[in-house]
XYZ file of C-alpha atoms in Angstrom:
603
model
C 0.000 0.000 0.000
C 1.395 3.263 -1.140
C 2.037 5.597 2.171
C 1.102 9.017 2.421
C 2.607 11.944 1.470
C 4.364 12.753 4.490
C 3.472 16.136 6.412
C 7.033 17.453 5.689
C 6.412 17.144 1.604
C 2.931 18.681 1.895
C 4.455 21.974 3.760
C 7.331 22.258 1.474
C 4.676 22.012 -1.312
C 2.608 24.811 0.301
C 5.351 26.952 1.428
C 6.936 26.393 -2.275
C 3.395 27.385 -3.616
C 3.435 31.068 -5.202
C -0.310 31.394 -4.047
C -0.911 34.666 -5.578
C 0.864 33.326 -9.575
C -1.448 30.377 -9.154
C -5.039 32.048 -8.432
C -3.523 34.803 -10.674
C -4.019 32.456 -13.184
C -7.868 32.055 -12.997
C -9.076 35.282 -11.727
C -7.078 38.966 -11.721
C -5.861 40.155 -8.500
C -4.568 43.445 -7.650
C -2.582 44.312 -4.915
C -4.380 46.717 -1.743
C -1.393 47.235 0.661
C -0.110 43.595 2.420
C -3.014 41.652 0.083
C -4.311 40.916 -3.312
C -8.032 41.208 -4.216
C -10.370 40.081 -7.599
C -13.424 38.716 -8.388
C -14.294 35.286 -6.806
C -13.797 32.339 -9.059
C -16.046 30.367 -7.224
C -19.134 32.411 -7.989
C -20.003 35.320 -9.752
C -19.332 38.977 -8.712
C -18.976 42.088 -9.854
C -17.335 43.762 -7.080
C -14.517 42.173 -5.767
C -14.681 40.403 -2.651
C -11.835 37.506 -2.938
C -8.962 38.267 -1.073
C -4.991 36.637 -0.991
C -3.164 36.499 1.486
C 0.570 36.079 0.251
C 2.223 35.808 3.811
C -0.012 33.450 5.461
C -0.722 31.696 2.190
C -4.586 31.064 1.974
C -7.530 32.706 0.518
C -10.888 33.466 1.170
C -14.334 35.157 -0.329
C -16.288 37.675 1.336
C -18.950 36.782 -1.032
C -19.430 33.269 -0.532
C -17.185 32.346 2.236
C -15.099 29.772 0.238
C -11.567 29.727 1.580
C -8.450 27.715 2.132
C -4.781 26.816 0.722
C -3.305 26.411 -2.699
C -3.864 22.429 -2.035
C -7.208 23.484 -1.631
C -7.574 25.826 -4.254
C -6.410 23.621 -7.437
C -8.573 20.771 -5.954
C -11.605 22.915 -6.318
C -10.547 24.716 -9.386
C -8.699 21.451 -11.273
C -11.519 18.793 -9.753
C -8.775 16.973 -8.262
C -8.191 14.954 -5.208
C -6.259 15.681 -2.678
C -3.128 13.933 -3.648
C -3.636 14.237 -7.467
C -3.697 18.178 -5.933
C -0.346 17.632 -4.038
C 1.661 15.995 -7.251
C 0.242 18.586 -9.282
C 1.761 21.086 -7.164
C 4.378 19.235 -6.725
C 5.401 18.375 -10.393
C 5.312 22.262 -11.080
C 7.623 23.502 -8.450
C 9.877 20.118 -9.142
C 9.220 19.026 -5.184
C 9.808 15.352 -5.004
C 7.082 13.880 -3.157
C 7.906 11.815 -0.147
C 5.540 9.280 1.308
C 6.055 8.616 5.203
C 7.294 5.280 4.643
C 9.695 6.675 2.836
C 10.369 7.854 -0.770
C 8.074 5.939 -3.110
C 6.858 5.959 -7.103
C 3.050 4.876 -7.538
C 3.554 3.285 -10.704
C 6.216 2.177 -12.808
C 7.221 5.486 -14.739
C 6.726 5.137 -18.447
C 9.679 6.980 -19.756
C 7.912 6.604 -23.289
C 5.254 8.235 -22.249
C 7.120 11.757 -21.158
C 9.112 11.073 -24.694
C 5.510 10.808 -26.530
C 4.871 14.084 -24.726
C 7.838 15.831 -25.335
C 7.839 14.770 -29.470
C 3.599 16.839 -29.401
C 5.133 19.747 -27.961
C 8.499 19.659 -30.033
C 6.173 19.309 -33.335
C 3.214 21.612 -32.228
C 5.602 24.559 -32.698
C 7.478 22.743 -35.693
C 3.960 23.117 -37.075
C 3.130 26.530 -36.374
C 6.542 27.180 -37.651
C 6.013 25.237 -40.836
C 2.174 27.312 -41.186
C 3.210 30.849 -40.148
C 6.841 31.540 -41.407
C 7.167 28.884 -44.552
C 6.102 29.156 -48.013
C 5.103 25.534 -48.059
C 2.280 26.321 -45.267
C 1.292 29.384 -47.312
C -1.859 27.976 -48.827
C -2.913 26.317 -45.476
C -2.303 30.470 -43.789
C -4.604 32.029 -46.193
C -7.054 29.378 -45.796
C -7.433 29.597 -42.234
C -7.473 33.419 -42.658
C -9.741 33.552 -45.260
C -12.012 31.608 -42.486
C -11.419 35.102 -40.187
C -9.033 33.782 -37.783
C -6.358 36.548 -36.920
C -2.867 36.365 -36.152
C -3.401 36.208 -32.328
C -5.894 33.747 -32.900
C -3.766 31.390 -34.851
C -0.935 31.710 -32.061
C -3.085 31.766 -29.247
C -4.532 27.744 -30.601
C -0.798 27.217 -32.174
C -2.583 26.329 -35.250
C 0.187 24.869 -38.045
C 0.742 22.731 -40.798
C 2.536 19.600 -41.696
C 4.461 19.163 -44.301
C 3.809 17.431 -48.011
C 6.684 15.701 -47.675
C 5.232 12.093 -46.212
C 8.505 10.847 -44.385
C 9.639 14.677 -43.729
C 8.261 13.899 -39.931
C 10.113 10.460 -39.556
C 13.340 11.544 -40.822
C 12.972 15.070 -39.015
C 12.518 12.598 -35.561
C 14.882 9.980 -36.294
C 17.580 13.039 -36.537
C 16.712 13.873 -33.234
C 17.775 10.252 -32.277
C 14.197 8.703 -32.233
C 14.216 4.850 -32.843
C 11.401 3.440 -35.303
C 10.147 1.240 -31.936
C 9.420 4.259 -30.480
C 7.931 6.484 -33.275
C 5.630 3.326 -33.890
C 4.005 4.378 -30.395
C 3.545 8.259 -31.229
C 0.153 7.552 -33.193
C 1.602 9.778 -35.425
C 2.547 7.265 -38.718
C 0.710 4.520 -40.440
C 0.602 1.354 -38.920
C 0.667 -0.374 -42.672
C 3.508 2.213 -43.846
C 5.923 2.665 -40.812
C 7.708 6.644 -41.197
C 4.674 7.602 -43.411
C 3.076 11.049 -41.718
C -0.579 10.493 -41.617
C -1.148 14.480 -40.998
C 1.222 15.464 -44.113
C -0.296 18.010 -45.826
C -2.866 19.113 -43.456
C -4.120 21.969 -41.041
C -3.206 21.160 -37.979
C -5.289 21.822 -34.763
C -3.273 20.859 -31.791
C -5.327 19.333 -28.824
C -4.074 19.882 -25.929
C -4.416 18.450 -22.600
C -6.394 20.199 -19.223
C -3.160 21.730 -18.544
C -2.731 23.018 -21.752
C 0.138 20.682 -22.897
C -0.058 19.006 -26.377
C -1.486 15.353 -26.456
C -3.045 15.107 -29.906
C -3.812 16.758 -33.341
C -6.299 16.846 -35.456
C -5.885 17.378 -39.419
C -8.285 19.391 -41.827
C -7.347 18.169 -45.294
C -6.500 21.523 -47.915
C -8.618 20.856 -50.617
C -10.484 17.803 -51.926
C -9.863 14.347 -50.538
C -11.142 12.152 -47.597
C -11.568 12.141 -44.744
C -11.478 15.745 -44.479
C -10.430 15.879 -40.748
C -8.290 12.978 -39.641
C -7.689 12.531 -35.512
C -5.017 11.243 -33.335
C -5.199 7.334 -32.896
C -5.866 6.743 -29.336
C -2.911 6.642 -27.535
C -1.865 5.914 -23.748
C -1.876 9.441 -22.537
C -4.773 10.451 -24.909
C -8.629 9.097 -25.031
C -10.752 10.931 -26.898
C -13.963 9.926 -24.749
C -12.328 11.800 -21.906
C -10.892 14.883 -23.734
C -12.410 18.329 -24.566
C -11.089 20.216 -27.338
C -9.963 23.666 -26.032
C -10.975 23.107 -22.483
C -7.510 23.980 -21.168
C -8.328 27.703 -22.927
C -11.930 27.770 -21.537
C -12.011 25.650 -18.460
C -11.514 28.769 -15.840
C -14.446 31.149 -17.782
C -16.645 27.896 -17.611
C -16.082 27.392 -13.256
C -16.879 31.742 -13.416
C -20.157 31.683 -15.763
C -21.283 28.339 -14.811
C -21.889 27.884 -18.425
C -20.033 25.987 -21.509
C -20.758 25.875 -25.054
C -20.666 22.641 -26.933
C -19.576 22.640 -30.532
C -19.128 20.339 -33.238
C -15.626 21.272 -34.442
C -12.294 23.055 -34.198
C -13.260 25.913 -36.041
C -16.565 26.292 -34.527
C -14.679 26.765 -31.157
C -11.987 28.798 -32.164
C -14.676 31.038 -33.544
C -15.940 31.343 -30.708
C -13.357 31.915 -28.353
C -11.799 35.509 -31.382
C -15.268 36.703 -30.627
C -14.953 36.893 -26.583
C -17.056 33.966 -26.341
C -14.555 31.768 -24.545
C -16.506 29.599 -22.702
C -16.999 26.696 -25.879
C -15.514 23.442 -26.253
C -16.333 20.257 -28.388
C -15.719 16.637 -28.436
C -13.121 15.071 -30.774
C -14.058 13.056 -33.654
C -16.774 11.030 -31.308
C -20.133 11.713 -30.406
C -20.618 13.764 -27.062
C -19.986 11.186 -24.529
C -20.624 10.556 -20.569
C -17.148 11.225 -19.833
C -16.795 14.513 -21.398
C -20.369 15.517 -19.597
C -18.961 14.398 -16.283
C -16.160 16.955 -16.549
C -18.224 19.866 -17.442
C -20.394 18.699 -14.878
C -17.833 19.599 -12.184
C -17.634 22.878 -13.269
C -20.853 23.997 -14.868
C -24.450 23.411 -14.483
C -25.421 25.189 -18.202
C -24.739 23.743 -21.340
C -25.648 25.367 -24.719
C -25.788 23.444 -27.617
C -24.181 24.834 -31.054
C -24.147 21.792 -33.663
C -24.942 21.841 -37.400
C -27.991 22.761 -38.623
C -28.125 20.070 -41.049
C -29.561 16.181 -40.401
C -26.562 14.783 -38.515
C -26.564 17.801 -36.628
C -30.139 17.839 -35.867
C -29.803 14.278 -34.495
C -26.740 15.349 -32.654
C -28.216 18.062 -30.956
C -31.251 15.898 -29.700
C -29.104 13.063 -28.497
C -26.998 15.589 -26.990
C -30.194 17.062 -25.232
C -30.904 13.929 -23.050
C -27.514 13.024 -22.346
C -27.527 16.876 -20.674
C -30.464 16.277 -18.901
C -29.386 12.684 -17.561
C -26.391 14.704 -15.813
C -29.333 17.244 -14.431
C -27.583 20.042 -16.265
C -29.789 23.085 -17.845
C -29.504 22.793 -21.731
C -30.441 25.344 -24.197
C -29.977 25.434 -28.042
C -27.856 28.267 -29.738
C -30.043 28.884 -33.111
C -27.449 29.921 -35.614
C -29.043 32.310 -38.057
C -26.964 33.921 -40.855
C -24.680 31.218 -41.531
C -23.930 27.367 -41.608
C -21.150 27.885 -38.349
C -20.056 30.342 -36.213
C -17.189 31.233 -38.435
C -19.484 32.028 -41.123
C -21.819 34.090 -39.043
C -18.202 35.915 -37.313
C -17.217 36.433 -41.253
C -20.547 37.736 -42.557
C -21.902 39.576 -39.062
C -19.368 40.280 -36.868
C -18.273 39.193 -33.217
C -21.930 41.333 -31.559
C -23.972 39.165 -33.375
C -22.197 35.471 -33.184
C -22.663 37.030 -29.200
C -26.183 37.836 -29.255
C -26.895 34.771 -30.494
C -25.446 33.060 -27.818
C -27.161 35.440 -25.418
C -30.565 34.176 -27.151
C -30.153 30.892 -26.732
C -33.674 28.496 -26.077
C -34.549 26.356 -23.733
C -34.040 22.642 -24.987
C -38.177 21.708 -24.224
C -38.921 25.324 -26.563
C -36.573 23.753 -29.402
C -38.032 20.501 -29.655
C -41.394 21.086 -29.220
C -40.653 23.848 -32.715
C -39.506 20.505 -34.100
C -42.123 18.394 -33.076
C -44.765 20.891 -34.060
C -43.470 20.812 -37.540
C -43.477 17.015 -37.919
C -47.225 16.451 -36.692
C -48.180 20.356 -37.821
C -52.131 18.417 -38.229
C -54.597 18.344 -35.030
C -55.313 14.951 -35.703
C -55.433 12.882 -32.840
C -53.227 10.328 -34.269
C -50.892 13.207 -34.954
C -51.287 14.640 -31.245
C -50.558 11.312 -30.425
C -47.063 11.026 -32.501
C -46.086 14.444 -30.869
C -46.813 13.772 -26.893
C -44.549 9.597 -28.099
C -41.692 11.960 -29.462
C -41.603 14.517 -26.980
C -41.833 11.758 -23.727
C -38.197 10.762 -24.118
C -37.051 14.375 -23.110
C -39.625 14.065 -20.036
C -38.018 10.871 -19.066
C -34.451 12.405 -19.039
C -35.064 15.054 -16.926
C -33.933 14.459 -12.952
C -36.682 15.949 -11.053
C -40.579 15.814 -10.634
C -41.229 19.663 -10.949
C -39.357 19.806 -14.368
C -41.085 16.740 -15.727
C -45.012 18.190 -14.485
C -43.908 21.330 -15.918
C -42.742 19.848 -19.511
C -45.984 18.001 -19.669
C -47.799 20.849 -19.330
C -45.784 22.996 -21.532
C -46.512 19.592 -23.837
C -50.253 19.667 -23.701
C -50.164 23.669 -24.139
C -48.429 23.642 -27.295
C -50.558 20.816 -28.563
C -53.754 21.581 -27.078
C -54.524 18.739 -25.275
C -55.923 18.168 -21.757
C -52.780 18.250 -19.090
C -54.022 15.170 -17.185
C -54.484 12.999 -20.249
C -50.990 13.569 -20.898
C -49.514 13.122 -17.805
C -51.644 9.850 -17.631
C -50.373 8.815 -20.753
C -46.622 9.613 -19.848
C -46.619 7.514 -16.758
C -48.739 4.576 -17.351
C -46.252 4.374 -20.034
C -43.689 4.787 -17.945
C -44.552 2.495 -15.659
C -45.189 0.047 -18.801
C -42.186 0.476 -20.062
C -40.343 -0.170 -16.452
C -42.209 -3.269 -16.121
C -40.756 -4.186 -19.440
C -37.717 -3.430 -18.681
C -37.409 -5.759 -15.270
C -38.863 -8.887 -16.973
C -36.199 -8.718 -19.827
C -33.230 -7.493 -17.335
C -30.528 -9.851 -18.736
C -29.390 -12.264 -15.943
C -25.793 -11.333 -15.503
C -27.041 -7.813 -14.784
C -29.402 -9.169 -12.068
C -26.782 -11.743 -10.753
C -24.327 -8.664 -10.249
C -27.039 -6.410 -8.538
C -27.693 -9.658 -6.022
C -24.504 -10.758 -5.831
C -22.832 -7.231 -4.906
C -21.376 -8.147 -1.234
C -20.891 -11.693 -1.821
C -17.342 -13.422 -0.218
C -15.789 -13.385 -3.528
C -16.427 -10.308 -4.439
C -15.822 -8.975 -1.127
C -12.551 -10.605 -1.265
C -11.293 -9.030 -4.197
C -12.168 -5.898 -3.565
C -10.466 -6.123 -0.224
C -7.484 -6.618 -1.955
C -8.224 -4.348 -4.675
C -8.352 -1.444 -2.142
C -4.939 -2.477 -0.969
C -2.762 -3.897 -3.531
C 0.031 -5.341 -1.648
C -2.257 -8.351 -0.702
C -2.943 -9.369 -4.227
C 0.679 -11.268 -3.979
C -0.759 -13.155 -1.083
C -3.786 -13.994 -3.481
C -2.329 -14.871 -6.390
C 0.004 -17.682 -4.547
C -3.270 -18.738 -3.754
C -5.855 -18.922 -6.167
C -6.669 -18.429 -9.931
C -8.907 -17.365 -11.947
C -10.799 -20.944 -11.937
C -11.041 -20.990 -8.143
C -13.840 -17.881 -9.154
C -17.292 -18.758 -9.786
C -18.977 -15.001 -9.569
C -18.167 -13.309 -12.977
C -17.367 -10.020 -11.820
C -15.068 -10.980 -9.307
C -13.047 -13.168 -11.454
C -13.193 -10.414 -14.133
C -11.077 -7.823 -11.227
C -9.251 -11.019 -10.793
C -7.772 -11.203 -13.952
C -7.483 -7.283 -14.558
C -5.380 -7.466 -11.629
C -3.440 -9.510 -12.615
C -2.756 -8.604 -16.066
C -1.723 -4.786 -14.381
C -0.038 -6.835 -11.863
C 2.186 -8.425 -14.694
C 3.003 -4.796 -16.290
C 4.012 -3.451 -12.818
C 1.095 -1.330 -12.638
C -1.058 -2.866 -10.283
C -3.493 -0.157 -8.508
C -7.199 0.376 -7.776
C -7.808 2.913 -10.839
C -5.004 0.572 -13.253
C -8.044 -1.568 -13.035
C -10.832 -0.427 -12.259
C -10.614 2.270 -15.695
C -10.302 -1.124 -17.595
C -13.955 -1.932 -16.352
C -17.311 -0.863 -18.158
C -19.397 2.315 -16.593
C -21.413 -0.187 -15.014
C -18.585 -2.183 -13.670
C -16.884 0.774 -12.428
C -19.690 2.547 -10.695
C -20.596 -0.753 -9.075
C -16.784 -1.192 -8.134
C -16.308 2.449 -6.793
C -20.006 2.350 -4.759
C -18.908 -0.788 -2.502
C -15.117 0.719 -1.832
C -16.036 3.766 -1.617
C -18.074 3.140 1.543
C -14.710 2.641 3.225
C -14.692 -0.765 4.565
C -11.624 -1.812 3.070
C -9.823 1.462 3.691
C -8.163 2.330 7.249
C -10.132 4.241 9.366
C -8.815 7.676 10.836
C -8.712 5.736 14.311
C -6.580 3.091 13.340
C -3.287 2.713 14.118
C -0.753 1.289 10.907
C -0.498 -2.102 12.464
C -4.084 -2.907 13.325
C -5.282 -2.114 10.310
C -2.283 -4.082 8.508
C -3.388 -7.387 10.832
C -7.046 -6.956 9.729
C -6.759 -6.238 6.243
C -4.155 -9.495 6.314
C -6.816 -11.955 8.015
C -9.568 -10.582 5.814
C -7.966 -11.309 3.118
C -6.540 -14.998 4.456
C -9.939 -16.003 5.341
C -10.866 -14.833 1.993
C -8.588 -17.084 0.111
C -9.320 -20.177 2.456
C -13.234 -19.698 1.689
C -12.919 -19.566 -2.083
C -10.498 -22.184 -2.098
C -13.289 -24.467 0.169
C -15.718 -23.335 -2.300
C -13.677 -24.391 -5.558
C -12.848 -27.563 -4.042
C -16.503 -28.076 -3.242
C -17.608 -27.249 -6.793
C -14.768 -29.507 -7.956
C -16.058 -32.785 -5.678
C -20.190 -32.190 -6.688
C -18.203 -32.399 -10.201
C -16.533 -36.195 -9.142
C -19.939 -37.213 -7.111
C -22.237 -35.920 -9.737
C -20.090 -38.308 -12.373
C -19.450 -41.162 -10.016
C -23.819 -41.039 -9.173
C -24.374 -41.615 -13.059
C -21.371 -44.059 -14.031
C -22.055 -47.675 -14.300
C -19.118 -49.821 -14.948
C -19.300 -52.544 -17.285
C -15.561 -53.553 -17.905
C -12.419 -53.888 -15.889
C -11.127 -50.243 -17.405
C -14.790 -48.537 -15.617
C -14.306 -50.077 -12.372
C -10.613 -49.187 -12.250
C -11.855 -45.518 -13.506
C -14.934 -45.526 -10.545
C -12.222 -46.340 -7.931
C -9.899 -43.357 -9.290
C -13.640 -40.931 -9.007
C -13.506 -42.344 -4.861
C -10.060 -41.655 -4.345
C -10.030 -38.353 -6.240
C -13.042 -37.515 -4.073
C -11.351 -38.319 -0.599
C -8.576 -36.579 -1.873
C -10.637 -33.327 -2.319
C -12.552 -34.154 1.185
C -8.955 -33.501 2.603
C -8.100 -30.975 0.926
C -11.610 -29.222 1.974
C -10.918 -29.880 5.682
C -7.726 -27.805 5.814
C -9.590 -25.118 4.518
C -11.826 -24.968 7.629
């Protein structure tokens, strides 16, 4: 079990900490005698009220009465835990981090990993280089400028270009003493044509990670040809589900305004963010996913929708509705008029009007009933009827009582139909449809809801929650000795991290499906296999070690078990007729005895 971080690490840390440079960065602060002052960034203000103390090191709101350290501060700020916070801090001021068992590395470090890192930054300004000060990235500069993107624009996204040249990028690398094993990992050359760019010749649109460090690109082909954008493979420090185009750039005016803008593309954001509008953001190359909500979640509870006008985008926005709703967040639709994009409306209209369209955003429940109304524009009843089938889905998504009852009514208003027929029809559908839903509940699902403190289970999570035990485990058992599914799925994950030196509770558990995970996280996080603040180091070290001893003894008993029905099951039903079957039923009664031995020392 990893220590931790000893007291002496997290004062250096705080004393390190340049508290004032660090909020600096998310709110402006001016300096009134001994302190500094600005706008909260915890809620929104006008006059400021947030005040820094550089001597004693900790700040505090007027306003809202939020207050603290700079541990505090970044966790709130950055969503991050408390240690996450710490090596954060720590990384930037280049504080080793001791643990109070001594010095100590969590995981293996990937060296590649920091390399792969290094080689996105060293080509992101290659890139811009290649776009901004080349001839050969001229035509990619005026297209990007005859889009309306200015200079500071361009630098501030570090927008560039890669070269024609298809093994220009290998052979530039492989100068810098890159091996082709390693280049291989960069996601940056075919797989079937190893040094072959896959980005020569297009835009590039860095994508860079929370803390604004390169990760990714994406490419926007110059002229005809498919695809026209191309994306980053995924890669071991980059997953698209859980990234955010441009959030680094509009993460801090999203915490302020409560409020983030979700876009389709690149451009669309970038527009966005020349006009003043810096609050938008969009997924990459994927559909919006839970992963990207659940980070906006932590800092916003408004999202406004900006997608395509077209079919797909239609669809997109709709989808994008529930999934808003699902995560209780207040969604409204940005209804661009003018123009296909923002860029076009930014070109055609200006920055005021790309604003005040934003600024006029609609409710997501006005928006699709407009759409719904012009699908079943008839009063027919079997037309009502279509409408209140097509607009219950939105009803069901929303997370409280008073928003559905008011959607229903705002339903039966805009259709002209009696409130309580509707709301009888939405939930003796509802309750239908939930009826449905438990008779055809697949069985593993139902097994895993029943099953979710059971010994084997309980076991592994025991040992999940402190990994040091799982070498005790694994002497022990294997994956046979499991009969519940899930646990002997964790089983094996653990293992397999185990194997790659990487064995800890989030190593496996972020191999697991949502479902999985949340199930996982639910039981742990209750805190019975964690030390308690009472607990000495020892006690809890002799508890967690019998837990998990009795553990192993149980599910060995209960494999052996299994394993003897097995023998008695096949010695009930065999009749011998030769020498060979009799030999064979005496091998069944010895094998048998054997395992009734073996079973007693398990007791």
């Amino acid at each position: 079990m990893a220590g931790r971080i000893s007291q002496e690490t997290i004062e250096r840390i705080r004393q390190s900490a340049d508290i004032v440079s660090i909020i600096n960065n998310y709110t402006d602060l001016t300096q009134r005698g001994a302190q500094y002052w600005g706008c909260c960034p915890f809620h929104n203000e006008k006059t400021p009220s947030f005040t820094v103390d550089p001597i004693k090191k900790f700040y505090h709101c007027f306003g809202c009465g939020v207050g603290g350290d700079v541990v505090k501060f970044i966790m709130e700020m950055e969503k991050l835990s408390y240690p996450d916070a710490l090596q954060e801090l720590a990384k930037r001021y280049n504080i080793e981090v001791v643990y109070e068992k001594g010095s100590f590395v969590p995981e293996k470090k990937d060296d590649d990993l920091d390399q792969i890192r290094e080689v996105y930054g060293r080509i992101t300004s290659t890139f811009h280089y290649f776009l901004t000060q080349t001839e050969a990235g001229k035509k990619a500069l005026e297209y990007i400028k005859g889009r309306g993107l200015t200079d500071e624009t361009i630098s501030k996204f570090k927008l560039g270009y890669a070269p024609a040249d298809r093994y220009w990028l290998s052979k530039f690398l492989k100068e810098k003493n890159y091996s082709d094993a390693f280049l291989e990992k960069t996601g940056l050359f075919s797989k079937k044509y190893p040094g072959l760019c896959i980005f020569a010749g297009r835009l590039i649109f860095p994508i860079f990670d929370r803390r604004g460090e390169a990760v990714a690109f994406g490419g926007r082909i110059l002229g005809d040809g498919e695809p026209k954008y191309l994306n980053s493979p995924e890669l071991a420090h980059y997953h698209k589900r859980e990234t955010l185009y441009a959030f680094n750039f509009a993460k801090n005016a999203i915490h302020q305004q409560k409020t983030a803008i979700l876009c389709e593309g690149y451009m669309d954001v970038i527009a966005y963010h020349q006009c003043g509008v810096n609050i938008a953001v969009a997924p990459l190359g994927t559909s919006l996913t839970e992963q990207q909500l659940k980070i906006l979640q932590g800092f916003c509870d408004t999202i406004l929708l900006s997608f395509d006008s077209d079919g797909a985008g239609q669809n997109a926005t709709k989808r994008a509705i529930l999934m808003c709703r699902q995560f209780n967040l207040t969604t409204k639709i940005i209804r661009l008029e003018g123009g296909k994009d923002p860029a076009e409306i930014m070109i055609k209209f200006g920055a005021d009007t790309l604003t005040k369209q934003v600024q006029n955003a609609i409710l997501d429940s006005d928006f699709l009933l407009s759409k719904i109304k012009a699908q079943y524009p008839s009063e027919s009843p079997e037309d009502k009827t279509k409408a209140a089938l097509a607009f219950f889905p939105y009803v069901d998504s929303l997370q409280s009582d008073i928003q559905k009852e008011s959607s229903l009514d705002q339903l039966a208003g805009a259709f002209n139909l009696m409130p309580e027929a509707v709301r009888k029809d939405f939930y003796n559908r509802s309750q239908a449809r939930s009826r449905l839903e438990s008779r055809s509940m697949k069985p593993e699902g139902a097994k895993k809801q029943a099953i979710r403190l059971n010994a084997e289970l309980r076991a592994v999570l025991a040992v999940l929650s402190n990994p040091e035990e799982y070498v005790k485990m694994r002497a022990e058992l294997t994956s046979d000795d499991f009969e519940d599914p899930l646990a002997k799925e964790l089983f094996i994950k653990m293992e397999e991290r185990y194997k790659q030196g990487n064995l800890s509770f989030m190593s496996v558990v972020e191999q697991c499906g949502e479902d999985v995970q949340r199930l996982v996280t639910a039981v742990t996080g209750s805190g019975e296999f964690s030390k308690q603040e009472n607990q000495s180091e020892a006690d809890w070290t002799t508890i967690i070690e019998r837990v998990v001893l009795d553990s192993i003894k149980l599910i060995k008993r209960n494999a052996l078990e299994r394993q003897r029905k097995k023998l008695n099951d096949r010695l009930r039903s065999f009749v011998p007729t030769t020498p060979d079957d009799e030999n064979y039923q005496k091998a069944l009664v010895s094998e048998i005895s054997q395992l009734d031995i073996k079973i007693q020392r398990q007791k």
